[in-house]
Amino acid sequence: MSVHTEIKKVTTETFRKMKISGEKISVLTAYDYTMAYLADEGGVEAILVGDSAANVMAGHETTLPITLEQMIYHAQSVSRGIKRAMLVVDLPFGTYQSDPVQAYHSAVRIMKETGAAAVKIEGGLEIKDSIKAILNAGIPVMGHLGLTPQSINKFGSFKLRAKEDAEAEKLISDAKLLEELGCFSVVIEKIPAALGEQVTKELNIPTIGIGAGNQTDGQVLVIHDLLGLNKNFKPKFARKYLNLHEQIVSAVAQYVSDVKSTDFPNKEESF
Ligand code: KIV
């Protein structure tokens, strides 16, 4: 008799059922094996290999510089750490926006080389043909509207989006379009909570909010923000569950002091 119990993977169907039952969906980013298995063990439904890797892993100001190869490397590492969560991978800037054929090839590379279950892409009507090309290949797509960081140079700042009626109306119509095209869910980032609630009510697919209030179908956070790894980055929408920045720096300082005093390694730690 096998001692192995099959762990049931979260799928797009799980997302669909959770929207219907009203159970909230929790999503976190991860970019490496260790964080992925910790997030998976903690019970998130999906792990997003976000292009925020450009910020938190590589120290870039924006998400624009990260390449498809770099996203694939991160996603492969994450994939090895996951048992249950659905793996979603961002298509990086410049790999899907203007050319549906390129979008198809970028998404296929992610699916073939990483074991991802879905890709995420930013935008609505403007990238309709790229979304269709990816969906036509049988690849599930998570949309992303509101503050879409790949368009930061167009926006000019990371401020709240869709405060004005015109932008809010476009966001609602883009969200409906994503649903009509066949996206299985949509991230809505940094928009008024009332708009987050309205979009959520108007869609049959789940909305995953980040800075969009608590009435969305789920939430996503960058894991580094939740763990308090960066002392200088405190977005209003992120809740710090730990203060790892302080704890890690003080652990390192203690190690430095122990090395200098020859307290480390002690007899038990030596051969
Ligand atoms: O890249 C990312 O981490 C994201 C999430 C914040 C939604 O897109």
CSV table of C-alpha atoms and ligand atoms in Angstrom, one decimal:
chain,number,residue,atom,x,y,z
A,1,MET,CA,0.0,0.0,0.0
A,2,SER,CA,1.3,3.4,-0.9
A,3,VAL,CA,2.0,5.8,2.0
A,4,HIS,CA,1.8,8.8,-0.4
A,5,THR,CA,-1.4,10.8,-0.3
A,6,GLU,CA,-2.2,12.7,-3.4
A,7,ILE,CA,-2.4,16.4,-2.8
A,8,LYS,CA,-5.2,17.9,-4.9
A,9,LYS,CA,-3.8,20.9,-6.9
A,10,VAL,CA,-5.7,24.1,-7.0
A,11,THR,CA,-6.9,24.8,-10.6
A,12,THR,CA,-8.9,27.4,-12.5
A,13,GLU,CA,-11.9,25.2,-11.6
A,14,THR,CA,-11.2,25.7,-7.9
A,15,PHE,CA,-11.1,29.4,-8.5
A,16,ARG,CA,-14.5,29.3,-10.2
A,17,LYS,CA,-16.0,27.2,-7.4
A,18,MET,CA,-14.6,29.6,-4.8
A,19,LYS,CA,-16.2,32.6,-6.5
A,20,ILE,CA,-19.6,30.8,-6.4
A,21,SER,CA,-19.2,29.6,-2.7
A,22,GLY,CA,-17.9,32.9,-1.6
A,23,GLU,CA,-14.7,31.5,-0.1
A,24,LYS,CA,-11.9,34.1,-0.4
A,25,ILE,CA,-8.9,33.3,-2.5
A,26,SER,CA,-5.4,34.0,-1.1
A,27,VAL,CA,-2.5,34.6,-3.4
A,28,LEU,CA,1.1,35.5,-2.7
A,29,THR,CA,4.1,36.1,-4.9
A,30,ALA,CA,7.2,34.0,-4.7
A,31,TYR,CA,10.4,34.0,-6.9
A,32,ASP,CA,12.4,31.1,-5.4
A,33,TYR,CA,12.1,27.5,-4.2
A,34,THR,CA,12.3,28.3,-0.4
A,35,MET,CA,9.6,31.0,-0.4
A,36,ALA,CA,7.4,29.0,-2.7
A,37,TYR,CA,7.4,25.9,-0.4
A,38,LEU,CA,6.8,28.2,2.7
A,39,ALA,CA,3.8,29.9,1.0
A,40,ASP,CA,2.5,26.6,-0.3
A,41,GLU,CA,2.7,25.1,3.2
A,42,GLY,CA,1.0,28.1,4.6
A,43,GLY,CA,-2.0,27.3,2.4
A,44,VAL,CA,-2.3,30.0,-0.3
A,45,GLU,CA,-4.4,28.9,-3.3
A,46,ALA,CA,-2.0,30.4,-5.8
A,47,ILE,CA,1.6,31.5,-6.1
A,48,LEU,CA,2.3,34.2,-8.5
A,49,VAL,CA,5.8,34.6,-10.0
A,50,GLY,CA,5.3,38.3,-10.4
A,51,ASP,CA,7.5,40.5,-12.5
A,52,SER,CA,7.8,42.3,-9.2
A,53,ALA,CA,10.9,40.0,-9.1
A,54,ALA,CA,12.5,42.9,-11.0
A,55,ASN,CA,12.0,45.0,-7.9
A,56,VAL,CA,12.5,42.7,-4.9
A,57,MET,CA,14.9,40.2,-6.3
A,58,ALA,CA,17.0,42.4,-8.7
A,59,GLY,CA,16.6,45.9,-7.1
A,60,HIS,CA,15.2,47.6,-10.2
A,61,GLU,CA,13.0,50.7,-9.8
A,62,THR,CA,10.4,49.3,-12.1
A,63,THR,CA,9.3,45.9,-13.4
A,64,LEU,CA,10.3,46.8,-17.0
A,65,PRO,CA,13.8,45.4,-17.2
A,66,ILE,CA,13.0,41.8,-16.3
A,67,THR,CA,13.3,39.3,-19.2
A,68,LEU,CA,11.3,36.3,-20.2
A,69,GLU,CA,14.4,34.1,-19.5
A,70,GLN,CA,14.7,35.6,-16.0
A,71,MET,CA,11.0,35.0,-15.4
A,72,ILE,CA,11.4,31.4,-16.5
A,73,TYR,CA,14.3,30.9,-14.2
A,74,HIS,CA,12.3,32.2,-11.2
A,75,ALA,CA,9.3,30.2,-12.1
A,76,GLN,CA,11.2,26.9,-12.5
A,77,SER,CA,12.6,27.4,-9.0
A,78,VAL,CA,9.2,28.2,-7.6
A,79,SER,CA,7.6,25.3,-9.3
A,80,ARG,CA,9.9,22.8,-7.5
A,81,GLY,CA,8.6,24.2,-4.1
A,82,ILE,CA,4.9,23.8,-4.8
A,83,LYS,CA,2.7,20.9,-3.9
A,84,ARG,CA,-0.8,22.3,-3.9
A,85,ALA,CA,-1.0,25.9,-5.0
A,86,MET,CA,-1.7,26.9,-8.6
A,87,LEU,CA,1.4,28.4,-10.2
A,88,VAL,CA,0.7,31.6,-12.2
A,89,VAL,CA,3.6,33.4,-14.0
A,90,ASP,CA,3.7,37.0,-15.2
A,91,LEU,CA,4.5,37.6,-18.9
A,92,PRO,CA,7.1,40.4,-18.6
A,93,PHE,CA,7.0,43.8,-20.4
A,94,GLY,CA,7.6,43.6,-24.1
A,95,THR,CA,6.7,40.0,-24.6
A,96,TYR,CA,3.0,40.2,-25.5
A,97,GLN,CA,1.7,43.7,-25.9
A,98,SER,CA,1.7,44.4,-29.6
A,99,ASP,CA,2.0,41.0,-31.3
A,100,PRO,CA,-0.4,38.1,-30.7
A,101,VAL,CA,2.1,35.6,-32.2
A,102,GLN,CA,4.8,36.8,-29.9
A,103,ALA,CA,2.4,36.7,-27.0
A,104,TYR,CA,1.5,33.1,-27.9
A,105,HIS,CA,5.2,32.1,-28.1
A,106,SER,CA,6.0,33.8,-24.8
A,107,ALA,CA,3.2,32.1,-23.0
A,108,VAL,CA,4.0,28.7,-24.5
A,109,ARG,CA,7.6,29.0,-23.3
A,110,ILE,CA,6.4,29.7,-19.8
A,111,MET,CA,4.0,26.7,-19.8
A,112,LYS,CA,6.5,24.3,-21.4
A,113,GLU,CA,9.6,25.3,-19.4
A,114,THR,CA,8.2,26.0,-15.9
A,115,GLY,CA,5.2,23.8,-15.3
A,116,ALA,CA,3.0,26.9,-14.7
A,117,ALA,CA,-0.8,26.4,-14.8
A,118,ALA,CA,-1.5,29.9,-16.0
A,119,VAL,CA,0.0,33.2,-17.1
A,120,LYS,CA,-0.9,36.7,-16.0
A,121,ILE,CA,-0.8,39.7,-18.3
A,122,GLU,CA,-1.5,43.4,-17.8
A,123,GLY,CA,-4.1,45.3,-19.8
A,124,GLY,CA,-7.6,45.2,-21.4
A,125,LEU,CA,-8.9,46.2,-24.8
A,126,GLU,CA,-5.5,47.2,-26.1
A,127,ILE,CA,-4.1,43.7,-25.7
A,128,LYS,CA,-7.3,41.8,-26.7
A,129,ASP,CA,-5.7,40.0,-29.6
A,130,SER,CA,-2.8,38.8,-27.5
A,131,ILE,CA,-5.1,37.5,-24.8
A,132,LYS,CA,-7.1,35.6,-27.5
A,133,ALA,CA,-4.0,34.1,-29.0
A,134,ILE,CA,-2.9,32.8,-25.6
A,135,LEU,CA,-6.3,31.5,-24.7
A,136,ASN,CA,-6.7,29.8,-28.1
A,137,ALA,CA,-3.7,27.7,-27.2
A,138,GLY,CA,-5.5,26.4,-24.1
A,139,ILE,CA,-3.4,28.5,-21.7
A,140,PRO,CA,-5.4,30.0,-18.8
A,141,VAL,CA,-5.0,33.7,-18.5
A,142,MET,CA,-5.3,35.9,-15.3
A,143,GLY,CA,-5.9,39.5,-16.3
A,144,HIS,CA,-4.5,42.5,-14.5
A,145,LEU,CA,-6.2,46.0,-14.5
A,146,GLY,CA,-6.0,49.2,-12.5
A,147,LEU,CA,-2.4,50.1,-11.5
A,148,THR,CA,-0.5,48.0,-14.1
A,149,PRO,CA,3.1,48.5,-13.2
A,150,GLN,CA,4.4,47.8,-16.7
A,151,SER,CA,2.7,51.1,-17.8
A,152,ILE,CA,4.3,53.1,-15.0
A,153,ASN,CA,5.9,55.5,-17.5
A,154,LYS,CA,2.5,56.2,-19.0
A,155,PHE,CA,0.9,56.8,-15.5
A,156,GLY,CA,3.9,58.8,-14.2
A,157,SER,CA,3.4,57.6,-10.6
A,158,PHE,CA,2.3,54.6,-8.5
A,159,LYS,CA,-0.8,56.6,-7.2
A,160,LEU,CA,-4.3,55.3,-6.9
A,161,ARG,CA,-5.9,54.5,-10.3
A,162,ALA,CA,-9.5,54.9,-11.6
A,163,LYS,CA,-10.5,57.7,-9.2
A,164,GLU,CA,-12.2,59.5,-12.0
A,165,ASP,CA,-15.4,58.3,-13.7
A,166,ALA,CA,-13.9,57.8,-17.2
A,167,GLU,CA,-11.0,55.6,-15.9
A,168,ALA,CA,-13.4,53.7,-13.6
A,169,GLU,CA,-15.8,53.0,-16.5
A,170,LYS,CA,-12.9,51.8,-18.8
A,171,LEU,CA,-11.8,49.5,-16.0
A,172,ILE,CA,-15.2,48.0,-15.7
A,173,SER,CA,-15.6,47.5,-19.4
A,174,ASP,CA,-12.0,46.0,-19.7
A,175,ALA,CA,-12.9,43.6,-16.8
A,176,LYS,CA,-16.0,42.5,-18.6
A,177,LEU,CA,-14.1,42.1,-21.8
A,178,LEU,CA,-11.5,39.9,-20.0
A,179,GLU,CA,-14.3,37.7,-18.7
A,180,GLU,CA,-16.0,37.5,-22.2
A,181,LEU,CA,-12.6,36.5,-23.8
A,182,GLY,CA,-12.3,33.7,-21.3
A,183,CYS,CA,-9.8,34.8,-18.6
A,184,PHE,CA,-10.3,32.8,-15.5
A,185,SER,CA,-9.7,35.7,-13.0
A,186,VAL,CA,-8.5,39.2,-12.9
A,187,VAL,CA,-6.1,41.1,-10.6
A,188,ILE,CA,-7.3,44.6,-9.8
A,189,GLU,CA,-4.6,46.8,-8.3
A,190,LYS,CA,-4.7,50.1,-6.3
A,191,ILE,CA,-8.2,51.3,-7.1
A,192,PRO,CA,-10.9,52.7,-4.7
A,193,ALA,CA,-12.5,49.9,-2.6
A,194,ALA,CA,-16.0,50.8,-3.8
A,195,LEU,CA,-14.9,50.2,-7.4
A,196,GLY,CA,-13.2,46.9,-6.4
A,197,GLU,CA,-16.6,45.9,-4.9
A,198,GLN,CA,-18.5,47.0,-8.0
A,199,VAL,CA,-16.3,45.1,-10.5
A,200,THR,CA,-16.4,42.0,-8.2
A,201,LYS,CA,-20.2,42.1,-8.3
A,202,GLU,CA,-20.4,42.6,-12.0
A,203,LEU,CA,-18.1,39.7,-12.9
A,204,ASN,CA,-18.6,35.9,-12.8
A,205,ILE,CA,-14.9,35.3,-12.7
A,206,PRO,CA,-13.0,36.0,-9.4
A,207,THR,CA,-11.3,39.3,-8.8
A,208,ILE,CA,-8.0,39.2,-6.9
A,209,GLY,CA,-7.4,42.6,-5.3
A,210,ILE,CA,-4.2,44.4,-4.2
A,211,GLY,CA,-5.1,47.7,-2.7
A,212,ALA,CA,-8.7,47.3,-3.9
A,213,GLY,CA,-10.6,46.8,-0.6
A,214,ASN,CA,-11.9,43.7,1.0
A,215,GLN,CA,-14.9,43.0,-1.1
A,216,THR,CA,-12.9,41.4,-4.0
A,217,ASP,CA,-13.0,37.6,-4.3
A,218,GLY,CA,-9.4,37.3,-3.2
A,219,GLN,CA,-6.2,39.1,-2.3
A,220,VAL,CA,-2.7,39.1,-3.5
A,221,LEU,CA,0.4,40.5,-1.8
A,222,VAL,CA,4.1,40.5,-2.6
A,223,ILE,CA,5.5,38.1,0.0
A,224,HIS,CA,8.4,40.4,0.8
A,225,ASP,CA,5.9,43.1,2.0
A,226,LEU,CA,3.9,40.6,4.2
A,227,LEU,CA,7.2,39.5,5.8
A,228,GLY,CA,8.5,43.0,6.4
A,229,LEU,CA,11.7,42.4,4.5
A,230,ASN,CA,12.1,45.9,3.2
A,231,LYS,CA,12.1,48.6,5.8
A,232,ASN,CA,11.8,51.5,3.4
A,233,PHE,CA,8.7,50.2,1.4
A,234,LYS,CA,5.5,50.5,3.3
A,235,PRO,CA,2.6,50.6,0.9
A,236,LYS,CA,-0.8,51.5,2.6
A,237,PHE,CA,-2.4,48.4,1.2
A,238,ALA,CA,0.1,45.9,2.5
A,239,ARG,CA,-0.1,44.4,6.0
A,240,LYS,CA,3.2,43.5,7.6
A,241,TYR,CA,2.8,40.2,9.4
A,242,LEU,CA,6.4,40.0,10.5
A,243,ASN,CA,9.3,42.4,10.8
A,244,LEU,CA,11.9,40.2,9.2
A,245,HIS,CA,14.1,43.2,8.1
A,246,GLU,CA,14.9,44.0,11.8
A,247,GLN,CA,15.2,40.3,12.8
A,248,ILE,CA,17.5,39.4,9.9
A,249,VAL,CA,19.8,42.4,10.4
A,250,SER,CA,20.1,41.7,14.1
A,251,ALA,CA,20.8,38.0,13.5
A,252,VAL,CA,23.6,39.0,11.0
A,253,ALA,CA,25.0,41.5,13.5
A,254,GLN,CA,25.0,38.9,16.2
A,255,TYR,CA,26.8,36.5,13.8
A,256,VAL,CA,29.4,39.1,13.0
A,257,SER,CA,30.0,39.7,16.7
A,258,ASP,CA,30.2,36.0,17.4
A,259,VAL,CA,32.8,35.4,14.7
A,260,LYS,CA,34.9,38.3,15.9
A,261,SER,CA,34.8,37.1,19.5
A,262,THR,CA,35.5,33.4,18.4
A,263,ASP,CA,32.3,32.5,20.2
A,264,PHE,CA,31.3,30.9,16.9
A,265,PRO,CA,31.9,28.1,16.2
A,266,ASN,CA,31.9,26.6,19.8
A,267,LYS,CA,33.0,23.1,20.8
A,268,GLU,CA,29.6,21.5,19.8
A,269,GLU,CA,29.8,23.2,16.4
A,270,SER,CA,33.3,21.9,15.7
A,271,PHE,CA,34.8,18.5,14.8
B,1,KIV,O1,4.2,41.4,-10.1
B,1,KIV,C1,3.5,41.3,-9.2
B,1,KIV,O2,3.9,40.9,-8.1
B,1,KIV,C2,2.1,41.5,-9.3
B,1,KIV,C3,1.2,41.5,-8.1
B,1,KIV,C4,1.5,42.5,-7.2
B,1,KIV,C5,-0.2,41.5,-8.5
B,1,KIV,O3,1.7,41.7,-10.4
